[in-house]
Amino acid sequence: MSKSNFSFSDNIILEDDAVLLRSLQESDVENLLEISINEPETWKYSLVGADGKENLIHYIQLAVKARENQKEFPFIVFDKKSQKYAGSTRFYDINLDFQTLQLGYTWYGSAFRGTGLNKHCKYLLLQFAFETLGMERVEFRADNNNERSIAAMKSIGCKVEGVLRSHMPTRDSDVRRDSIVLSILKNEWFDEVKENLEKKLYRINN
């Protein structure tokens, strides 16, 4: 793949009839503040939390800086049905030479969980990764105790690869976390994952 296919300065917008994802900006603090203040448990399994205004400002600044340093590409998620901002997600650990990236740092307010929003987001992000960027592998990681997140990843077609033991520290605790690793490969996307996800989105929409 040619690196010219993608620039970290691109203003990428991904959307369908249910969601819109666009580049996260520092001005988005106001758009995500309600979730940040009222739902601090959203970041229970996150190393970097966005709970409370100061943490949210810091969280977004770090994400924007990582994009400027060409390491990550963060998005804000807009739910078209409710006309509200729902959360954030991003591509990270992007390696254009190896044609791999990770998809994560995903969180939504409680009103948007279990609504099908995540499947719409993942479809758009995976389609962009495999069909526009030409990625060969998209990797996902989660705290091995985060059952909800792991179930969500499996439901979109991720395959479990294994667990990285004592992989990283946790917030506000001396306990280190085990990280589960899952992935989708390019051939899996085209052979089955895309079609299965489309069927699920059709059921959600009807």
PDB file of C-alpha atoms in Angstrom:
ATOM      1  CA  MET A   1       0.000   0.000   0.000  1.00  0.00           C
ATOM      2  CA  SER A   2       1.148   3.538  -0.711  1.00  0.00           C
ATOM      3  CA  LYS A   3       1.446   5.852   2.244  1.00  0.00           C
ATOM      4  CA  SER A   4      -0.042   8.590   0.062  1.00  0.00           C
ATOM      5  CA  ASN A   5      -3.426   6.871   0.467  1.00  0.00           C
ATOM      6  CA  PHE A   6      -3.699   8.294   3.950  1.00  0.00           C
ATOM      7  CA  SER A   7      -2.638  11.444   5.718  1.00  0.00           C
ATOM      8  CA  PHE A   8      -3.011  12.131   9.418  1.00  0.00           C
ATOM      9  CA  SER A   9      -4.095  15.652   8.510  1.00  0.00           C
ATOM     10  CA  ASP A  10      -7.047  14.373   6.457  1.00  0.00           C
ATOM     11  CA  ASN A  11     -10.470  15.383   7.739  1.00  0.00           C
ATOM     12  CA  ILE A  12     -11.980  11.900   7.660  1.00  0.00           C
ATOM     13  CA  ILE A  13     -15.757  11.559   7.982  1.00  0.00           C
ATOM     14  CA  LEU A  14     -17.349   8.106   8.133  1.00  0.00           C
ATOM     15  CA  GLU A  15     -21.131   7.860   8.237  1.00  0.00           C
ATOM     16  CA  ASP A  16     -24.218   5.835   7.502  1.00  0.00           C
ATOM     17  CA  ASP A  17     -27.881   6.361   8.343  1.00  0.00           C
ATOM     18  CA  ALA A  18     -27.279   5.803  12.070  1.00  0.00           C
ATOM     19  CA  VAL A  19     -23.914   7.327  13.000  1.00  0.00           C
ATOM     20  CA  LEU A  20     -21.319   9.853  11.969  1.00  0.00           C
ATOM     21  CA  LEU A  21     -17.667   9.668  12.946  1.00  0.00           C
ATOM     22  CA  ARG A  22     -15.391  12.652  12.429  1.00  0.00           C
ATOM     23  CA  SER A  23     -11.968  13.717  13.651  1.00  0.00           C
ATOM     24  CA  LEU A  24     -11.856  14.473  17.387  1.00  0.00           C
ATOM     25  CA  GLN A  25     -10.940  18.107  18.140  1.00  0.00           C
ATOM     26  CA  GLU A  26     -10.100  20.026  21.308  1.00  0.00           C
ATOM     27  CA  SER A  27     -13.391  21.929  20.994  1.00  0.00           C
ATOM     28  CA  ASP A  28     -15.241  18.612  21.464  1.00  0.00           C
ATOM     29  CA  VAL A  29     -14.843  18.899  25.246  1.00  0.00           C
ATOM     30  CA  GLU A  30     -18.281  20.547  25.373  1.00  0.00           C
ATOM     31  CA  ASN A  31     -19.842  17.794  23.253  1.00  0.00           C
ATOM     32  CA  LEU A  32     -18.688  15.016  25.604  1.00  0.00           C
ATOM     33  CA  LEU A  33     -18.865  16.829  28.938  1.00  0.00           C
ATOM     34  CA  GLU A  34     -22.262  15.477  30.002  1.00  0.00           C
ATOM     35  CA  ILE A  35     -21.086  11.840  29.796  1.00  0.00           C
ATOM     36  CA  SER A  36     -17.760  12.758  31.389  1.00  0.00           C
ATOM     37  CA  ILE A  37     -19.348  14.344  34.459  1.00  0.00           C
ATOM     38  CA  ASN A  38     -22.353  12.065  34.955  1.00  0.00           C
ATOM     39  CA  GLU A  39     -20.924   8.645  34.028  1.00  0.00           C
ATOM     40  CA  PRO A  40     -17.404   8.294  35.464  1.00  0.00           C
ATOM     41  CA  GLU A  41     -17.748   4.474  35.536  1.00  0.00           C
ATOM     42  CA  THR A  42     -17.424   4.555  31.721  1.00  0.00           C
ATOM     43  CA  TRP A  43     -13.624   4.535  32.165  1.00  0.00           C
ATOM     44  CA  LYS A  44     -13.437   1.769  34.761  1.00  0.00           C
ATOM     45  CA  TYR A  45     -11.136  -0.334  32.573  1.00  0.00           C
ATOM     46  CA  SER A  46      -9.258   2.534  30.892  1.00  0.00           C
ATOM     47  CA  LEU A  47      -5.706   3.493  31.689  1.00  0.00           C
ATOM     48  CA  VAL A  48      -6.434   7.107  30.712  1.00  0.00           C
ATOM     49  CA  GLY A  49      -9.849   8.238  31.921  1.00  0.00           C
ATOM     50  CA  ALA A  50     -11.996  11.113  30.706  1.00  0.00           C
ATOM     51  CA  ASP A  51     -14.167  11.360  33.822  1.00  0.00           C
ATOM     52  CA  GLY A  52     -14.660  14.966  34.962  1.00  0.00           C
ATOM     53  CA  LYS A  53     -13.912  18.086  32.921  1.00  0.00           C
ATOM     54  CA  GLU A  54     -10.168  18.288  33.673  1.00  0.00           C
ATOM     55  CA  ASN A  55      -9.608  14.638  32.755  1.00  0.00           C
ATOM     56  CA  LEU A  56     -11.705  15.030  29.612  1.00  0.00           C
ATOM     57  CA  ILE A  57      -9.683  18.057  28.481  1.00  0.00           C
ATOM     58  CA  HIS A  58      -6.463  16.123  29.130  1.00  0.00           C
ATOM     59  CA  TYR A  59      -7.808  13.018  27.367  1.00  0.00           C
ATOM     60  CA  ILE A  60      -8.728  14.954  24.218  1.00  0.00           C
ATOM     61  CA  GLN A  61      -5.459  16.920  24.218  1.00  0.00           C
ATOM     62  CA  LEU A  62      -3.474  13.666  24.367  1.00  0.00           C
ATOM     63  CA  ALA A  63      -5.553  12.201  21.513  1.00  0.00           C
ATOM     64  CA  VAL A  64      -5.105  15.274  19.316  1.00  0.00           C
ATOM     65  CA  LYS A  65      -1.364  15.337  20.052  1.00  0.00           C
ATOM     66  CA  ALA A  66      -1.057  11.646  19.138  1.00  0.00           C
ATOM     67  CA  ARG A  67      -2.683  12.432  15.794  1.00  0.00           C
ATOM     68  CA  GLU A  68      -0.280  15.332  15.226  1.00  0.00           C
ATOM     69  CA  ASN A  69       2.578  12.919  15.970  1.00  0.00           C
ATOM     70  CA  GLN A  70       1.115  10.507  13.380  1.00  0.00           C
ATOM     71  CA  LYS A  71       0.583   7.708  15.888  1.00  0.00           C
ATOM     72  CA  GLU A  72      -3.210   7.670  16.283  1.00  0.00           C
ATOM     73  CA  PHE A  73      -6.377   8.865  14.598  1.00  0.00           C
ATOM     74  CA  PRO A  74      -9.174   9.638  17.101  1.00  0.00           C
ATOM     75  CA  PHE A  75     -12.853  10.099  16.238  1.00  0.00           C
ATOM     76  CA  ILE A  76     -15.877  11.541  17.994  1.00  0.00           C
ATOM     77  CA  VAL A  77     -19.101   9.549  17.513  1.00  0.00           C
ATOM     78  CA  PHE A  78     -22.412  11.280  16.745  1.00  0.00           C
ATOM     79  CA  ASP A  79     -25.672   9.322  17.088  1.00  0.00           C
ATOM     80  CA  LYS A  80     -28.040  10.471  14.343  1.00  0.00           C
ATOM     81  CA  LYS A  81     -31.159   8.997  15.938  1.00  0.00           C
ATOM     82  CA  SER A  82     -30.916  11.050  19.128  1.00  0.00           C
ATOM     83  CA  GLN A  83     -28.913  13.882  17.513  1.00  0.00           C
ATOM     84  CA  LYS A  84     -26.388  13.628  20.359  1.00  0.00           C
ATOM     85  CA  TYR A  85     -22.690  12.925  20.688  1.00  0.00           C
ATOM     86  CA  ALA A  86     -22.280   9.392  21.973  1.00  0.00           C
ATOM     87  CA  GLY A  87     -18.573   8.915  22.702  1.00  0.00           C
ATOM     88  CA  SER A  88     -15.219   8.355  21.065  1.00  0.00           C
ATOM     89  CA  THR A  89     -13.060   5.715  19.371  1.00  0.00           C
ATOM     90  CA  ARG A  90      -9.783   5.648  17.471  1.00  0.00           C
ATOM     91  CA  PHE A  91      -7.234   3.920  15.282  1.00  0.00           C
ATOM     92  CA  TYR A  92      -3.902   3.605  17.082  1.00  0.00           C
ATOM     93  CA  ASP A  93      -0.564   1.839  16.780  1.00  0.00           C
ATOM     94  CA  ILE A  94      -0.902   2.510  13.052  1.00  0.00           C
ATOM     95  CA  ASN A  95       1.852   0.860  11.014  1.00  0.00           C
ATOM     96  CA  LEU A  96       1.410   1.677   7.336  1.00  0.00           C
ATOM     97  CA  ASP A  97       4.512  -0.327   6.345  1.00  0.00           C
ATOM     98  CA  PHE A  98       3.221  -3.498   8.007  1.00  0.00           C
ATOM     99  CA  GLN A  99      -0.396  -2.682   7.023  1.00  0.00           C
ATOM    100  CA  THR A 100      -1.659  -3.145  10.576  1.00  0.00           C
ATOM    101  CA  LEU A 101      -3.414  -1.013  13.135  1.00  0.00           C
ATOM    102  CA  GLN A 102      -5.287  -1.315  16.385  1.00  0.00           C
ATOM    103  CA  LEU A 103      -8.860  -0.198  16.942  1.00  0.00           C
ATOM    104  CA  GLY A 104      -9.772   0.846  20.449  1.00  0.00           C
ATOM    105  CA  TYR A 105     -10.060   3.577  23.073  1.00  0.00           C
ATOM    106  CA  THR A 106     -13.770   3.068  22.448  1.00  0.00           C
ATOM    107  CA  TRP A 107     -16.361   4.348  24.907  1.00  0.00           C
ATOM    108  CA  TYR A 108     -19.977   5.438  24.753  1.00  0.00           C
ATOM    109  CA  GLY A 109     -22.412   6.982  27.183  1.00  0.00           C
ATOM    110  CA  SER A 110     -24.786   4.484  28.805  1.00  0.00           C
ATOM    111  CA  ALA A 111     -27.743   5.652  26.686  1.00  0.00           C
ATOM    112  CA  PHE A 112     -25.933   4.462  23.551  1.00  0.00           C
ATOM    113  CA  ARG A 113     -24.815   1.016  24.723  1.00  0.00           C
ATOM    114  CA  GLY A 114     -26.805  -1.948  23.470  1.00  0.00           C
ATOM    115  CA  THR A 115     -28.508   0.177  20.789  1.00  0.00           C
ATOM    116  CA  GLY A 116     -26.566  -1.145  17.803  1.00  0.00           C
ATOM    117  CA  LEU A 117     -24.502   2.044  17.641  1.00  0.00           C
ATOM    118  CA  ASN A 118     -21.237   0.182  18.269  1.00  0.00           C
ATOM    119  CA  LYS A 119     -21.858  -2.237  15.398  1.00  0.00           C
ATOM    120  CA  HIS A 120     -22.514   0.686  13.039  1.00  0.00           C
ATOM    121  CA  CYS A 121     -19.272   2.343  14.166  1.00  0.00           C
ATOM    122  CA  LYS A 122     -17.213  -0.824  13.884  1.00  0.00           C
ATOM    123  CA  TYR A 123     -18.599  -1.537  10.402  1.00  0.00           C
ATOM    124  CA  LEU A 124     -17.581   1.913   9.145  1.00  0.00           C
ATOM    125  CA  LEU A 125     -14.157   1.769  10.802  1.00  0.00           C
ATOM    126  CA  LEU A 126     -13.366  -1.747   9.593  1.00  0.00           C
ATOM    127  CA  GLN A 127     -14.570  -0.951   6.086  1.00  0.00           C
ATOM    128  CA  PHE A 128     -12.294   2.102   6.022  1.00  0.00           C
ATOM    129  CA  ALA A 129      -9.333   0.152   7.441  1.00  0.00           C
ATOM    130  CA  PHE A 130      -9.564  -2.778   5.036  1.00  0.00           C
ATOM    131  CA  GLU A 131     -11.057  -1.191   1.910  1.00  0.00           C
ATOM    132  CA  THR A 132      -9.570   2.314   1.904  1.00  0.00           C
ATOM    133  CA  LEU A 133      -6.340   1.948   3.858  1.00  0.00           C
ATOM    134  CA  GLY A 134      -5.679  -1.581   2.613  1.00  0.00           C
ATOM    135  CA  MET A 135      -4.869  -2.964   6.054  1.00  0.00           C
ATOM    136  CA  GLU A 136      -4.059  -6.668   6.378  1.00  0.00           C
ATOM    137  CA  ARG A 137      -4.850  -6.913  10.089  1.00  0.00           C
ATOM    138  CA  VAL A 138      -6.924  -4.941  12.598  1.00  0.00           C
ATOM    139  CA  GLU A 139      -6.175  -5.754  16.227  1.00  0.00           C
ATOM    140  CA  PHE A 140      -8.294  -5.204  19.327  1.00  0.00           C
ATOM    141  CA  ARG A 141      -7.259  -5.369  22.991  1.00  0.00           C
ATOM    142  CA  ALA A 142      -9.157  -5.176  26.236  1.00  0.00           C
ATOM    143  CA  ASP A 143      -8.776  -5.772  29.935  1.00  0.00           C
ATOM    144  CA  ASN A 144      -9.378  -9.515  30.290  1.00  0.00           C
ATOM    145  CA  ASN A 145     -11.919  -8.721  33.039  1.00  0.00           C
ATOM    146  CA  ASN A 146     -13.963  -6.443  30.789  1.00  0.00           C
ATOM    147  CA  GLU A 147     -16.623  -8.954  29.798  1.00  0.00           C
ATOM    148  CA  ARG A 148     -18.909  -6.439  28.079  1.00  0.00           C
ATOM    149  CA  SER A 149     -16.157  -5.184  25.803  1.00  0.00           C
ATOM    150  CA  ILE A 150     -14.933  -8.692  24.962  1.00  0.00           C
ATOM    151  CA  ALA A 151     -18.472  -9.850  24.135  1.00  0.00           C
ATOM    152  CA  ALA A 152     -18.952  -6.820  21.865  1.00  0.00           C
ATOM    153  CA  MET A 153     -15.749  -7.583  19.968  1.00  0.00           C
ATOM    154  CA  LYS A 154     -16.629 -11.240  19.514  1.00  0.00           C
ATOM    155  CA  SER A 155     -20.097 -10.290  18.272  1.00  0.00           C
ATOM    156  CA  ILE A 156     -18.658  -8.297  15.368  1.00  0.00           C
ATOM    157  CA  GLY A 157     -16.452 -11.197  14.298  1.00  0.00           C
ATOM    158  CA  CYS A 158     -13.144 -10.771  16.144  1.00  0.00           C
ATOM    159  CA  LYS A 159     -11.113 -13.908  16.778  1.00  0.00           C
ATOM    160  CA  VAL A 160      -9.403 -14.382  20.140  1.00  0.00           C
ATOM    161  CA  GLU A 161      -5.641 -14.819  19.810  1.00  0.00           C
ATOM    162  CA  GLY A 162      -4.594 -15.043  23.433  1.00  0.00           C
ATOM    163  CA  VAL A 163      -3.916 -13.160  26.646  1.00  0.00           C
ATOM    164  CA  LEU A 164      -0.930 -10.959  27.446  1.00  0.00           C
ATOM    165  CA  ARG A 165      -0.278 -11.616  31.132  1.00  0.00           C
ATOM    166  CA  SER A 166       0.519  -8.744  33.498  1.00  0.00           C
ATOM    167  CA  HIS A 167       0.477  -6.584  30.390  1.00  0.00           C
ATOM    168  CA  MET A 168       0.011  -3.088  31.768  1.00  0.00           C
ATOM    169  CA  PRO A 169      -0.786  -1.099  34.909  1.00  0.00           C
ATOM    170  CA  THR A 170      -4.327  -0.112  35.869  1.00  0.00           C
ATOM    171  CA  ARG A 171      -5.650   3.228  37.079  1.00  0.00           C
ATOM    172  CA  ASP A 172      -5.778   3.812  40.826  1.00  0.00           C
ATOM    173  CA  SER A 173      -4.555   0.312  41.645  1.00  0.00           C
ATOM    174  CA  ASP A 174      -1.354  -1.638  42.167  1.00  0.00           C
ATOM    175  CA  VAL A 175      -2.874  -4.582  40.306  1.00  0.00           C
ATOM    176  CA  ARG A 176      -1.601  -5.037  36.757  1.00  0.00           C
ATOM    177  CA  ARG A 177      -4.040  -6.118  34.089  1.00  0.00           C
ATOM    178  CA  ASP A 178      -4.029  -9.066  31.733  1.00  0.00           C
ATOM    179  CA  SER A 179      -4.931  -7.945  28.198  1.00  0.00           C
ATOM    180  CA  ILE A 180      -6.895 -10.139  25.809  1.00  0.00           C
ATOM    181  CA  VAL A 181      -5.878  -9.801  22.145  1.00  0.00           C
ATOM    182  CA  LEU A 182      -8.370 -10.264  19.303  1.00  0.00           C
ATOM    183  CA  SER A 183      -8.127  -9.528  15.601  1.00  0.00           C
ATOM    184  CA  ILE A 184      -9.764  -9.527  12.195  1.00  0.00           C
ATOM    185  CA  LEU A 185      -7.694 -10.258   9.084  1.00  0.00           C
ATOM    186  CA  LYS A 186      -8.327  -8.792   5.642  1.00  0.00           C
ATOM    187  CA  ASN A 187      -9.452 -12.090   4.108  1.00  0.00           C
ATOM    188  CA  GLU A 188     -11.799 -12.693   7.069  1.00  0.00           C
ATOM    189  CA  TRP A 189     -13.368  -9.274   6.523  1.00  0.00           C
ATOM    190  CA  PHE A 190     -14.117  -9.995   2.866  1.00  0.00           C
ATOM    191  CA  ASP A 191     -14.984 -13.687   3.348  1.00  0.00           C
ATOM    192  CA  GLU A 192     -17.419 -13.481   6.253  1.00  0.00           C
ATOM    193  CA  VAL A 193     -17.116 -10.670   8.793  1.00  0.00           C
ATOM    194  CA  LYS A 194     -18.415  -7.888   6.546  1.00  0.00           C
ATOM    195  CA  GLU A 195     -21.451  -9.855   5.377  1.00  0.00           C
ATOM    196  CA  ASN A 196     -22.312 -11.077   8.894  1.00  0.00           C
ATOM    197  CA  LEU A 197     -22.050  -7.555  10.258  1.00  0.00           C
ATOM    198  CA  GLU A 198     -24.257  -6.218   7.463  1.00  0.00           C
ATOM    199  CA  LYS A 199     -26.921  -8.796   8.368  1.00  0.00           C
ATOM    200  CA  LYS A 200     -26.802  -7.707  12.010  1.00  0.00           C
ATOM    201  CA  LEU A 201     -27.102  -4.039  11.032  1.00  0.00           C
ATOM    202  CA  TYR A 202     -30.085  -4.898   8.841  1.00  0.00           C
ATOM    203  CA  ARG A 203     -31.778  -6.593  11.794  1.00  0.00           C
ATOM    204  CA  ILE A 204     -31.002  -3.600  14.040  1.00  0.00           C
ATOM    205  CA  ASN A 205     -32.469  -1.183  11.497  1.00  0.00           C
ATOM    206  CA  ASN A 206     -35.614  -3.230  10.930  1.00  0.00           C
TER     207      ASN A 206
END
